[in-house]
Coordinates of C-alpha atoms in Angstrom, one line a residue:
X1 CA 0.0 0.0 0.0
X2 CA 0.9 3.6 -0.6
X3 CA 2.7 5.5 1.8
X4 CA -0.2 8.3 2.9
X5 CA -0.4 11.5 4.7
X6 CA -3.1 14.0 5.3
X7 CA -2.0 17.5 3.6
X8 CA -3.2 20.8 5.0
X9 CA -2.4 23.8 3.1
X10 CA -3.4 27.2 1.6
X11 CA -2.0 28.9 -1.7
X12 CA -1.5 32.8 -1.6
X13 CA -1.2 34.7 -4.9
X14 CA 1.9 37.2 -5.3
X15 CA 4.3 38.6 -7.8
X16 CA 8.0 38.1 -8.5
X17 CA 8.5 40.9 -6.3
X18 CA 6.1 40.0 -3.3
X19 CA 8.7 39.6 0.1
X20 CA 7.6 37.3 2.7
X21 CA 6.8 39.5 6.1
X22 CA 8.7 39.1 9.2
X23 CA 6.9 35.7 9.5
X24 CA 8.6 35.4 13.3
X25 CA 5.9 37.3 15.0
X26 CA 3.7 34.6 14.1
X27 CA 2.0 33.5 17.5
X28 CA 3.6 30.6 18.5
X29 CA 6.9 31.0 15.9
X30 CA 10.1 31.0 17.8
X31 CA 12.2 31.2 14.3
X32 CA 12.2 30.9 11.0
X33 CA 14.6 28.9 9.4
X34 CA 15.4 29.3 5.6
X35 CA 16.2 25.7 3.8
X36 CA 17.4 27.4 0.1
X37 CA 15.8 27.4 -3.3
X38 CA 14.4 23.5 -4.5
X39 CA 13.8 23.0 -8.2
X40 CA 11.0 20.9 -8.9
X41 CA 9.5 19.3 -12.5
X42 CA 6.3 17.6 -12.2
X43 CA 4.3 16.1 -15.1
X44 CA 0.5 15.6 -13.8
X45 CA -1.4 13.0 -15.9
X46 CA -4.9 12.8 -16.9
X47 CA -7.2 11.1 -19.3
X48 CA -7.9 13.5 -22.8
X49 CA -11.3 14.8 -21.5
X50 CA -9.3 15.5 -17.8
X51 CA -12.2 13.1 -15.6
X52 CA -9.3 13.5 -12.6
X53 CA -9.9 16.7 -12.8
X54 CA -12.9 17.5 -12.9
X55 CA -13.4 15.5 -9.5
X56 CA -10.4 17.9 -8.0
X57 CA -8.3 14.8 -7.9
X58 CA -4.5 15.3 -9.2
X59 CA -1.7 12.3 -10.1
X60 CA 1.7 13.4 -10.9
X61 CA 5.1 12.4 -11.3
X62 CA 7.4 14.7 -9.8
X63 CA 11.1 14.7 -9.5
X64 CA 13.4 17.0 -7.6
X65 CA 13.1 17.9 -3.5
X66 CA 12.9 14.9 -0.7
X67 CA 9.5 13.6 -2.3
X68 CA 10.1 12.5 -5.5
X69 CA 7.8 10.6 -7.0
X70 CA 4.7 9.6 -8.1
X71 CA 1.9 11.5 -6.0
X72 CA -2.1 10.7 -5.9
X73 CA -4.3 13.4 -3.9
X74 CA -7.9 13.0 -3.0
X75 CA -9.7 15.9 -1.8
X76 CA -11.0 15.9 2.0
X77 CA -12.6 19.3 2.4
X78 CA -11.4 22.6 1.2
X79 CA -7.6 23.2 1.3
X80 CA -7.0 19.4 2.5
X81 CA -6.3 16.3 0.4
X82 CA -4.9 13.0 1.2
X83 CA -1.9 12.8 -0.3
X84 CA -0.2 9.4 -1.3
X85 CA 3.1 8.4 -2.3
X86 CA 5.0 5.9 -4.5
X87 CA 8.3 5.5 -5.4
X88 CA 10.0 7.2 -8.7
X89 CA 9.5 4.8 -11.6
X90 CA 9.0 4.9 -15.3
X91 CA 5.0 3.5 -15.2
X92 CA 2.2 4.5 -13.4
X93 CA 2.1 2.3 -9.6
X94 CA -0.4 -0.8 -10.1
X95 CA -1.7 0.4 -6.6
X96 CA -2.5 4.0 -8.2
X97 CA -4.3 2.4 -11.1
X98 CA -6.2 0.3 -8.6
X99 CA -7.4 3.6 -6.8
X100 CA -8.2 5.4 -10.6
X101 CA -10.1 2.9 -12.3
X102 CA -13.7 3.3 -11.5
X103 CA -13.1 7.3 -12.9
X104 CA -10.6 6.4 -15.6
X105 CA -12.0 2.7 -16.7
X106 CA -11.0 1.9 -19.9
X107 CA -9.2 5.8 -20.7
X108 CA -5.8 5.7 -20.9
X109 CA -4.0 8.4 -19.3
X110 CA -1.5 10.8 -20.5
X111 CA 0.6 13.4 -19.5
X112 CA -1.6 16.9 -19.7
X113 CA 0.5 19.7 -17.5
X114 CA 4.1 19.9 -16.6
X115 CA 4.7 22.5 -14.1
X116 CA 8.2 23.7 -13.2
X117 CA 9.1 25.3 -9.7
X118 CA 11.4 26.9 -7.8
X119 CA 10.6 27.0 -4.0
X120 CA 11.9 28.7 -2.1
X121 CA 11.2 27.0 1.5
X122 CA 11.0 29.1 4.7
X123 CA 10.5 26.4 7.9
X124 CA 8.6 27.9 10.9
X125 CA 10.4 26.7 14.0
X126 CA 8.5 26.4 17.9
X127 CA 10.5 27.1 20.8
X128 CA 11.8 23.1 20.8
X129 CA 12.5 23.3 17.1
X130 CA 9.6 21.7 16.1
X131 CA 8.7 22.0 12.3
X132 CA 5.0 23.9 12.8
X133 CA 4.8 24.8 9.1
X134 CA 6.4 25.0 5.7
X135 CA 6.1 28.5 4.2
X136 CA 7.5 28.5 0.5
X137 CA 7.5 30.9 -2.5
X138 CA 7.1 29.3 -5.5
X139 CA 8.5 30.3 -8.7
X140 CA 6.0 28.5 -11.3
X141 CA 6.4 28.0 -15.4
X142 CA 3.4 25.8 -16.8
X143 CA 3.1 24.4 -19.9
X144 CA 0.2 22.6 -21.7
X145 CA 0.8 19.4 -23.2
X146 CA -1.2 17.6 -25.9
X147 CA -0.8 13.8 -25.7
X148 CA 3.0 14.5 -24.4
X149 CA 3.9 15.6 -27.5
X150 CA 3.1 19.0 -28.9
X151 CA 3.0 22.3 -26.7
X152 CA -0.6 24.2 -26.4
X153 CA 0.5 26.6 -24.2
X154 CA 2.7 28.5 -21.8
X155 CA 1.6 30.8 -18.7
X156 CA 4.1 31.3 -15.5
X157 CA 3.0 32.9 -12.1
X158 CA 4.0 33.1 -8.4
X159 CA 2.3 32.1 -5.7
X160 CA 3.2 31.3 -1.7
X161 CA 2.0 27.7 -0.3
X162 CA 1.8 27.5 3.9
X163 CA 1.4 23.4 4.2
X164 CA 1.2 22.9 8.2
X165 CA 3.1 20.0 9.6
X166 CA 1.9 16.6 10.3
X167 CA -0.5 16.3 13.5
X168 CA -0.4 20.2 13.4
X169 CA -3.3 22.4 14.7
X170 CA -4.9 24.0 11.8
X171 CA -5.4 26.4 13.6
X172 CA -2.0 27.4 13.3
X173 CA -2.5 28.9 9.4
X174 CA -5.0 31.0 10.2
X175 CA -2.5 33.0 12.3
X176 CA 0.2 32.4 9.6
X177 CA -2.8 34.0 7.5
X178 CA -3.4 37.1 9.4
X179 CA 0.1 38.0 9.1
X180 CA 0.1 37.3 5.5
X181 CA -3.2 39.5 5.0
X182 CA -1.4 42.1 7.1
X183 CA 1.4 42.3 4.2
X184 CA -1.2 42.7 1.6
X185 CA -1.0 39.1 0.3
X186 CA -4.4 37.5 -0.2
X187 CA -5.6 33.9 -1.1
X188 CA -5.5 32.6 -4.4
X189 CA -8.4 32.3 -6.4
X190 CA -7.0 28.9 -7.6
X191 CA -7.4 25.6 -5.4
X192 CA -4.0 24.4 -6.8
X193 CA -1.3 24.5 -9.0
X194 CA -2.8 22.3 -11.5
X195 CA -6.4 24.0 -12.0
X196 CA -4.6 26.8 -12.4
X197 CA -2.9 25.9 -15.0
X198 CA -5.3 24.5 -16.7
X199 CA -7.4 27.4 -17.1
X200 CA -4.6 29.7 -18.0
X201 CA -3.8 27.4 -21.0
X202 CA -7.2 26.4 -21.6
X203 CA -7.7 26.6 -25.4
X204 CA -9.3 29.9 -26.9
X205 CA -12.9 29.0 -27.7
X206 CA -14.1 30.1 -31.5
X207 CA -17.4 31.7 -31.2
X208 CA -19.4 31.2 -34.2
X209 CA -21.6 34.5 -36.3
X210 CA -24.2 32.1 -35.2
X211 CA -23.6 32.6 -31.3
X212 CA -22.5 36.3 -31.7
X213 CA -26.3 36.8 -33.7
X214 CA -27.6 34.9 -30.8
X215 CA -26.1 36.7 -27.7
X216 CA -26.5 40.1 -29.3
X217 CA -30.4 39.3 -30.4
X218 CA -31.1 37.3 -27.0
X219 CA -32.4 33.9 -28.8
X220 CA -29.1 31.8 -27.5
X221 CA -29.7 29.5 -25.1
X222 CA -28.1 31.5 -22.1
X223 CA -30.5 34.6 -22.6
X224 CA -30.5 37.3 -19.5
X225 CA -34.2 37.3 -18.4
X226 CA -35.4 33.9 -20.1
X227 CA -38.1 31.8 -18.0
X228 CA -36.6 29.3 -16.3
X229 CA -38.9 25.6 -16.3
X230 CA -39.8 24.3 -13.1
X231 CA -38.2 21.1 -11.8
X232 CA -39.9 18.0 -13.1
X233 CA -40.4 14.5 -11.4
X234 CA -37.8 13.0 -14.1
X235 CA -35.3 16.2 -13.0
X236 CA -35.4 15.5 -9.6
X237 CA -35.1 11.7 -9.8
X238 CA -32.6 12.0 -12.3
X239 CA -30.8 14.6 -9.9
X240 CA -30.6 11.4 -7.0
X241 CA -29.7 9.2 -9.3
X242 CA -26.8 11.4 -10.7
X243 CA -25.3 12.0 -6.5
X244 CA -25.7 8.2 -6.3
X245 CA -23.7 7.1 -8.9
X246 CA -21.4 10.1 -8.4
X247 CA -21.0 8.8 -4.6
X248 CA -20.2 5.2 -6.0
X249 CA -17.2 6.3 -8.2
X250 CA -15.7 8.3 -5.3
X251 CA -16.1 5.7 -2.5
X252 CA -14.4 3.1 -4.8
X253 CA -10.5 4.3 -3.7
X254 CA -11.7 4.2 0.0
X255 CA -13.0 0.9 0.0
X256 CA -9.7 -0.3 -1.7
X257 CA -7.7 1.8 0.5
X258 CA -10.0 0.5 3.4
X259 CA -11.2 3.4 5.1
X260 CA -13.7 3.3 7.9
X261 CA -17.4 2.9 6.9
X262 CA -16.2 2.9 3.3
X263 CA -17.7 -0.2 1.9
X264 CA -20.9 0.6 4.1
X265 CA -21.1 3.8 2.7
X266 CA -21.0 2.4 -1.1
X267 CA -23.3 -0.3 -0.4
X268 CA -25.5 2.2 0.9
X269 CA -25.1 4.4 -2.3
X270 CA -25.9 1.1 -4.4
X271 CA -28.8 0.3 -2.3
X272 CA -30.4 3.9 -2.9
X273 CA -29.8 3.5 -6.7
X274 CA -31.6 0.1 -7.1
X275 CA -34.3 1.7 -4.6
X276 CA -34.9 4.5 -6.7
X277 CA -35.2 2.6 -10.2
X278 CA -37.4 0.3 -8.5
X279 CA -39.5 2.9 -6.8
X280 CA -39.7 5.3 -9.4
X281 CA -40.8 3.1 -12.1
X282 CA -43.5 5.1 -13.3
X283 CA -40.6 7.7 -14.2
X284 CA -37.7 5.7 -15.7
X285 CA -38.6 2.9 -17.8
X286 CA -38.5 -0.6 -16.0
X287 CA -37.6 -2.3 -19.0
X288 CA -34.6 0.0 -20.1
X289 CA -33.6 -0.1 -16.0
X290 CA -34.1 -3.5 -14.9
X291 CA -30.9 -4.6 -16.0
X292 CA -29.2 -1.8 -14.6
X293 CA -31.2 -2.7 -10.7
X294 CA -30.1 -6.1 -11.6
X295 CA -26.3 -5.6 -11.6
X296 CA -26.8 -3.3 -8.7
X297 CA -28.5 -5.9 -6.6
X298 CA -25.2 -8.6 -7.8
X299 CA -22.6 -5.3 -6.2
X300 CA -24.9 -4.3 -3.2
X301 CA -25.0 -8.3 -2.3
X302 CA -20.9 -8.2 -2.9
X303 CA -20.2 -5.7 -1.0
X304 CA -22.3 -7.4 1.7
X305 CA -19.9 -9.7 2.5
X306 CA -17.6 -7.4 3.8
X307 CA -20.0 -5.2 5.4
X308 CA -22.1 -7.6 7.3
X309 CA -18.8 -9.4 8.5
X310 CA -17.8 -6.1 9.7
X311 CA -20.9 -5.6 11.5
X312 CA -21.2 -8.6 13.3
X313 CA -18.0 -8.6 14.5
X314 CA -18.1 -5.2 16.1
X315 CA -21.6 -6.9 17.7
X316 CA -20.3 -9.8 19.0
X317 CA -16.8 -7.9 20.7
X318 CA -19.5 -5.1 21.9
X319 CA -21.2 -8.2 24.1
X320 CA -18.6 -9.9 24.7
X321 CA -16.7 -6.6 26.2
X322 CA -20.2 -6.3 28.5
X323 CA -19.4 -9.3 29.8
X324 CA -17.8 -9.3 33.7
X325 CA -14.5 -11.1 33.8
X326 CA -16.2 -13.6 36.1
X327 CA -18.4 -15.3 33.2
X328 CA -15.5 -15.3 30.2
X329 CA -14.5 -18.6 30.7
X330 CA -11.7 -20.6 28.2
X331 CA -10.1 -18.8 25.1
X332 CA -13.2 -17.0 24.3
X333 CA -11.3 -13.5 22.6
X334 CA -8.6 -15.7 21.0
X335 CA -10.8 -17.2 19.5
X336 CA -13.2 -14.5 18.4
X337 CA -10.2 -12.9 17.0
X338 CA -8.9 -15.9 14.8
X339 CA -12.1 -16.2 13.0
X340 CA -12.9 -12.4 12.6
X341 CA -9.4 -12.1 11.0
X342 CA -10.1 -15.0 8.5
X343 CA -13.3 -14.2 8.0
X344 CA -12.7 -10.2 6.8
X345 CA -9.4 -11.1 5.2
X346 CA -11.2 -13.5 2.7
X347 CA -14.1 -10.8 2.2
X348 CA -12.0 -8.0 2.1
X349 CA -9.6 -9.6 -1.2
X350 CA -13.3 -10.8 -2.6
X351 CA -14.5 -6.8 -2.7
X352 CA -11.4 -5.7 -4.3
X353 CA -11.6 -8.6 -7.0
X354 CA -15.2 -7.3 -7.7
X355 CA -13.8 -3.6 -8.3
X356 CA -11.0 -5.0 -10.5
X357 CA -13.8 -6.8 -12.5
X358 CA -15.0 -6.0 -16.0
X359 CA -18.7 -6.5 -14.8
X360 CA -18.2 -3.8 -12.1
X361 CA -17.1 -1.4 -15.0
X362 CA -19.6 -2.5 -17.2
X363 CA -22.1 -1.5 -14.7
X364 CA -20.5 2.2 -14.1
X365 CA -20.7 2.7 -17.9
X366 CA -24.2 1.5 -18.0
X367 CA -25.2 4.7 -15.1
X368 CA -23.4 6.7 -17.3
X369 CA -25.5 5.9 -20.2
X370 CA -29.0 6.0 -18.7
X371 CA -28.0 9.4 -17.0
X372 CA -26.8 10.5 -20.6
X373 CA -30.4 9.4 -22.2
X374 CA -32.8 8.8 -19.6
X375 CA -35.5 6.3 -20.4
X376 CA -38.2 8.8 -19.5
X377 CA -42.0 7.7 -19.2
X378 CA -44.6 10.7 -19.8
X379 CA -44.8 11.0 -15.8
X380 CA -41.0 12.0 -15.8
X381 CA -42.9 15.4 -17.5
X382 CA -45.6 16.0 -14.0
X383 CA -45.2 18.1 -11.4
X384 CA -42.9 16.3 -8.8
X385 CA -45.7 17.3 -6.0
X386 CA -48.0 15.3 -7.2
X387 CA -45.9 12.0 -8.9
X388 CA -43.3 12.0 -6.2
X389 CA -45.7 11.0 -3.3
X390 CA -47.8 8.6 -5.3
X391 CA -44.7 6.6 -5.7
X392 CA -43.6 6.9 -1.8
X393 CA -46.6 5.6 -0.3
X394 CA -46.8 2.7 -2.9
X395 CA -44.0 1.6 -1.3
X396 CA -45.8 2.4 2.2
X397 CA -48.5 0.0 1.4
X398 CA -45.8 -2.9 0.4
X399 CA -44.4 -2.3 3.9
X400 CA -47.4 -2.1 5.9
X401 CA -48.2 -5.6 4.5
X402 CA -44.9 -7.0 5.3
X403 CA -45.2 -5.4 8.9
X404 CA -48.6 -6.4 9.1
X405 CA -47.4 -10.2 8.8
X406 CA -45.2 -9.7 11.1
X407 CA -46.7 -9.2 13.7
X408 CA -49.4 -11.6 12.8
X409 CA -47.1 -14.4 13.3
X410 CA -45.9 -16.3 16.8
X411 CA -42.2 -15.6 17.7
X412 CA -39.9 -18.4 15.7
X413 CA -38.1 -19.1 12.5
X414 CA -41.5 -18.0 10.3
X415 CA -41.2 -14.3 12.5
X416 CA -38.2 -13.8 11.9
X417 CA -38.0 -14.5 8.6
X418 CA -41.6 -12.0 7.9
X419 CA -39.3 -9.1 10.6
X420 CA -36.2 -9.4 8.2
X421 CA -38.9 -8.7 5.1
X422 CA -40.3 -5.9 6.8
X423 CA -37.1 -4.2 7.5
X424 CA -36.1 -4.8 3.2
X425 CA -39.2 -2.9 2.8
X426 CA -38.7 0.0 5.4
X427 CA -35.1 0.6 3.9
X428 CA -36.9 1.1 0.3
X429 CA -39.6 3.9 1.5
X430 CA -37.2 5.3 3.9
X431 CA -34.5 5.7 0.6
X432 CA -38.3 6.8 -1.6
X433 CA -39.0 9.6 1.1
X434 CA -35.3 10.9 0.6
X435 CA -35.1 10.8 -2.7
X436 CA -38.2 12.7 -2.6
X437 CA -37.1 15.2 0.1
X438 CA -35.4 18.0 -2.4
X439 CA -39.0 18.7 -3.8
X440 CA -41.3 17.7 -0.7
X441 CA -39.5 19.3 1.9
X442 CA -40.1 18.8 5.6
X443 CA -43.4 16.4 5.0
X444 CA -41.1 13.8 3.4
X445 CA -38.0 14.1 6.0
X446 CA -40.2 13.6 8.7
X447 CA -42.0 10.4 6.6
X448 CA -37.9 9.4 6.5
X449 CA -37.6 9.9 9.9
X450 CA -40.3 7.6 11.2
X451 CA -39.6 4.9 8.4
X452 CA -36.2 5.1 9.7
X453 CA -36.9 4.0 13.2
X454 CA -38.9 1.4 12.2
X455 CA -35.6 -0.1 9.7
X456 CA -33.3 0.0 12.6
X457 CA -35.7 -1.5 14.9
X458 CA -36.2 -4.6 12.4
X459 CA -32.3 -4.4 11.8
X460 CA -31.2 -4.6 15.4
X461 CA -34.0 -8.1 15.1
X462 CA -32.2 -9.5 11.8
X463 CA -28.4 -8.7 13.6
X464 CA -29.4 -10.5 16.3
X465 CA -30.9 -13.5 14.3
X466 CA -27.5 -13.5 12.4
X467 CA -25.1 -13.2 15.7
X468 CA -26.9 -15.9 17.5
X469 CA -26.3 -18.3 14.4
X470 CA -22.7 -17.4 14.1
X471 CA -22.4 -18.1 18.3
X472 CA -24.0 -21.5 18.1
X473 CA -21.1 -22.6 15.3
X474 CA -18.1 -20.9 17.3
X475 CA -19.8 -22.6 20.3
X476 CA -19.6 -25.8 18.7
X477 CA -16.2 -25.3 17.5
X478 CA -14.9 -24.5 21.3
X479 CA -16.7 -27.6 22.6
X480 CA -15.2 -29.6 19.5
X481 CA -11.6 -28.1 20.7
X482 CA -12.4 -29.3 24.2
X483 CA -13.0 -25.6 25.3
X484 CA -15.5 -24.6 27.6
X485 CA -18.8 -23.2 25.6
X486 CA -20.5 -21.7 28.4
X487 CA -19.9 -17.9 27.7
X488 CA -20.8 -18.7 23.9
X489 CA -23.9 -20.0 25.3
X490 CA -24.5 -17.2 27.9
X491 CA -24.1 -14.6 24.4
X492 CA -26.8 -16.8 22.4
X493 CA -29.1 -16.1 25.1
X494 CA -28.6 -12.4 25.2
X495 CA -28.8 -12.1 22.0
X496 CA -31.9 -13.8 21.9
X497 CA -33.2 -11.5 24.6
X498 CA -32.5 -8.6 22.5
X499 CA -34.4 -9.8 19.9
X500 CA -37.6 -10.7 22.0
X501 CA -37.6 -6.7 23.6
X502 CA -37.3 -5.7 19.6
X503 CA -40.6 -7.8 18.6
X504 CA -42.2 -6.2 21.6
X505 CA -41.4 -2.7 20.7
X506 CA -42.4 -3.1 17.7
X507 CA -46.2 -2.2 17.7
X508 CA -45.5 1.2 19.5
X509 CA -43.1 1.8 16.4
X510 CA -45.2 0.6 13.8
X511 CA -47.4 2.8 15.5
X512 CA -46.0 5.9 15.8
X513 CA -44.7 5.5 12.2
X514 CA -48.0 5.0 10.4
X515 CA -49.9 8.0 11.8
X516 CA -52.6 8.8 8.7
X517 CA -50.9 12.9 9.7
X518 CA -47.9 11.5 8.3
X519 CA -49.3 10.3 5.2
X520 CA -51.4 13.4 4.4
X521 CA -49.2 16.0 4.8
X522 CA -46.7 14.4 2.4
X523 CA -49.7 13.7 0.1
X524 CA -50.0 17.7 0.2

């Protein structure tokens, strides 16, 4: 894996003559130390319609200064990325491409900007001579490439960078910033080196006589003062759609790089998707979407794997850590950690062979093509207050059956099988009722709200079904290994407790969640 840091920085514009101030009085500062003038030459790649960038994510190979390299950086929030590193080589890193794929796919990638610096670094020194921040002026020449081989064009400009030090406060650059602003030097308008660069070399667009007719007449299509359509049901199904599949292809490099709640986080994303196609059928075609839902259903049940291990093995170390020392009897956590550790290290190399897989790109190209030409229905065209509902509490009435049976039944096998149905159902109205939310408003987040309750009341039922069976086989497998299974024994029964207190709660949620106020108000 990639070496990784988190980089915190801010970018400054100035001029060839712009001086640093007396960066000393900085709160905190006890000196500044100057390290000299480092040349740098990076080459950033991209595919030919620039997909990296236009999701603020930036790959280069740079050579020069104590990081040379290749360099990937994901955005985090404004003025941080995640920055990681591989070593200098002639071909892209396998593990880059890995983390790449799901926005590049079958695009190759070539070299777009190289930008040459010279930085001149300024270290800012605490009493203990801790590094608290680099401060550098940077000296920077830019030029466009086309392919790697022909120039487009040139631009050059100078800018200052403040990157604060690992674990540092952030705090810290807003002081270095009031200093700064103090000196007349204000933040750039550009979020890096590379945008920047970009636009500067952009190519000239040729206006046509056509669009100069059209502006000056005001029949083109941006005309000052022209009515603006109201949102449609298709726009804002097509809008959820379009964040969904947008959340897919960024949470694709944090489930390889395994970051917390990652694969959760795209399953959940997957789930919407197929929720939405399903629920707005009336809207999108079924039969121009049901292969689509299908494939989604194969990667939400693959991603499973991983997830629901995950889950249950945080439940079953939560109640075993409830536990008082007293009833822990044998090898009870060695074991539970031998078969969490083979048990997520097998699912954890499945998921990333999915992402790897040509089906999981097929699918991503098959979004991008119903997004591109939506198989609209002559609903898509209605007013979303009045199509947008109708499609919610369809899904309402599917769940209220489900529940209904439920709670019909005598606790056992047949219950819990009817709970686990019921909660499949709540997840799809509570995902409807979001979806919905941009052009309902407050009616359908509080419809979300209650349908919500009642999903993680069914899924604390179905975790616990699912824990107990996974106690009973490690119970058999200490008693098998001549180990004592009482505290696996004494877990199956609290776990089988929790699920009783969820079938009685129950009713009061179904309750509360089915109030015919509810159902009016997001009727309109």
């Amino acid at each position: 894996m990639a070496d990784s840091k988190r980089e915190i920085e801010r970018k400054y514009e100035a001029t060839a003559e712009t001086r640093l101030p007396d960066l000393s009085r900085v709160a905190g500062v006890f000196t500044v130390a100057h390290r000299g003038v480092t040349e740098l030459d990076a080459v950033y790649y991209d595919t030919e319609d620039l997909r990296l960038a236009a999701d603020s994510l930036t790959l280069r190979r740079r050579t020069g200064g104590s990081d040379a390299g290749w360099h990937l950086k994901f955005p985090v929030a404004s003025g941080i990325r995640d920055e990681l590193r591989e070593p200098l080589s002639d071909t892209l890193p396998p593990s880059f491409a890995g983390l790449l794929r799901s926005r590049v796919r079958d695009r190759g990638l070539v070299p777009v900007v190289r930008l040459v610096s010279a930085r001149d670094v300024h270290h800012l020194l605490d009493a203990e001579g801790a590094l608290l921040a680099e401060v550098s002026v940077d000296r920077v020449r830019a030029e466009r490439l086309t392919g790697g081989t022909d120039t487009a064009a040139r631009t050059a400009w100078t800018e200052i960078e403040a990157e604060l030090a690992d674990d540092g406060d952030p705090a810290f650059l807003d002081a270095v910033e009031r200093r700064l602003r103090k000196a007349g030097i204000r933040p750039s308008a550009s979020p890096s080196k590379l945008s920047r660069a970009l636009a500067e070399t952009a190519p000239k667009r040729k206006e046509s006589p056509a669009g100069r007719e059209e502006a000056s007449t005001g029949r083109g299509r941006s005309t000052a003062g022209r009515t603006r359509q109201k949102p449609t049901s298709g726009d804002h199904v097509l809008a959820y759609i379009r964040h969904q599949t947008e959340a897919i292809v960024a949470l694709d490099p944090a489930v390889r790089r395994d970051l917390p709640d990652s694969v959760h986080q795209m399953r959940v994303a997957t789930r919407r998707l197929r929720s939405a196609l399903r629920t707005y059928r009336r809207i999108l075609d079924r039969d121009a979407t049901g292969p689509v839902g299908a494939e989604l259903k194969w990667l939400a049940a693959e991603l499973g794997i991983d997830r629901d291990q995950e889950v249950l093995d945080a439940r079953l170390r939560a109640r075993l850590a409830e536990l008082p020392r007293t009833l822990v009897l044998g090898p009870v956590r060695g074991r539970l950690r031998v078969w969490s550790a083979a048990a997520r290290g097998g699912s954890r190399r499945r998921t990333v062979a999915v992402l790897d897989g040509k089906r999981y790109l097929a699918l991503l190209e098959s979004l991008d093509a119903l997004l591109t030409g939506p198989p609209l229905l002559p609903a898509a065209a209605r007013a979303p207050g009045r199509e947008l509902p109708r499609a919610v509490l369809r899904d309402y009435g599917r769940l209220a059956d489900r529940a209904g049976r439920a709670l019909e039944l005598p606790p056992g096998h047949d219950r819990d099988l009817a709970v686990h149905e019921a909660r499949k159902a709540a997840k799809r109205v509570r995902y409807a009722a979001e979806a919905a939310r941009p052009a309902l408003g407050k009616p359908a987040k509080r419809f979300a709200k209650r349908m919500k309750a009642v999903q993680s009341l069914l899924g604390d039922h179905q975790d616990s079904v699912v824990a107990r069976e996974t106690l009973r086989t490690l119970a058999v497998q200490a008693h098998a290994a001549g180990e004592p299974a009482f505290t696996w024994g004494l877990l199956y029964g609290r776990e089988e407790a929790i699920a009783a207190a969820r079938e009685r709660e129950l009713p009061e949620v179904w309750r509360r969640a089915s109030r015919p106020g509810l159902r009016a108000a997001l009727e309109g």
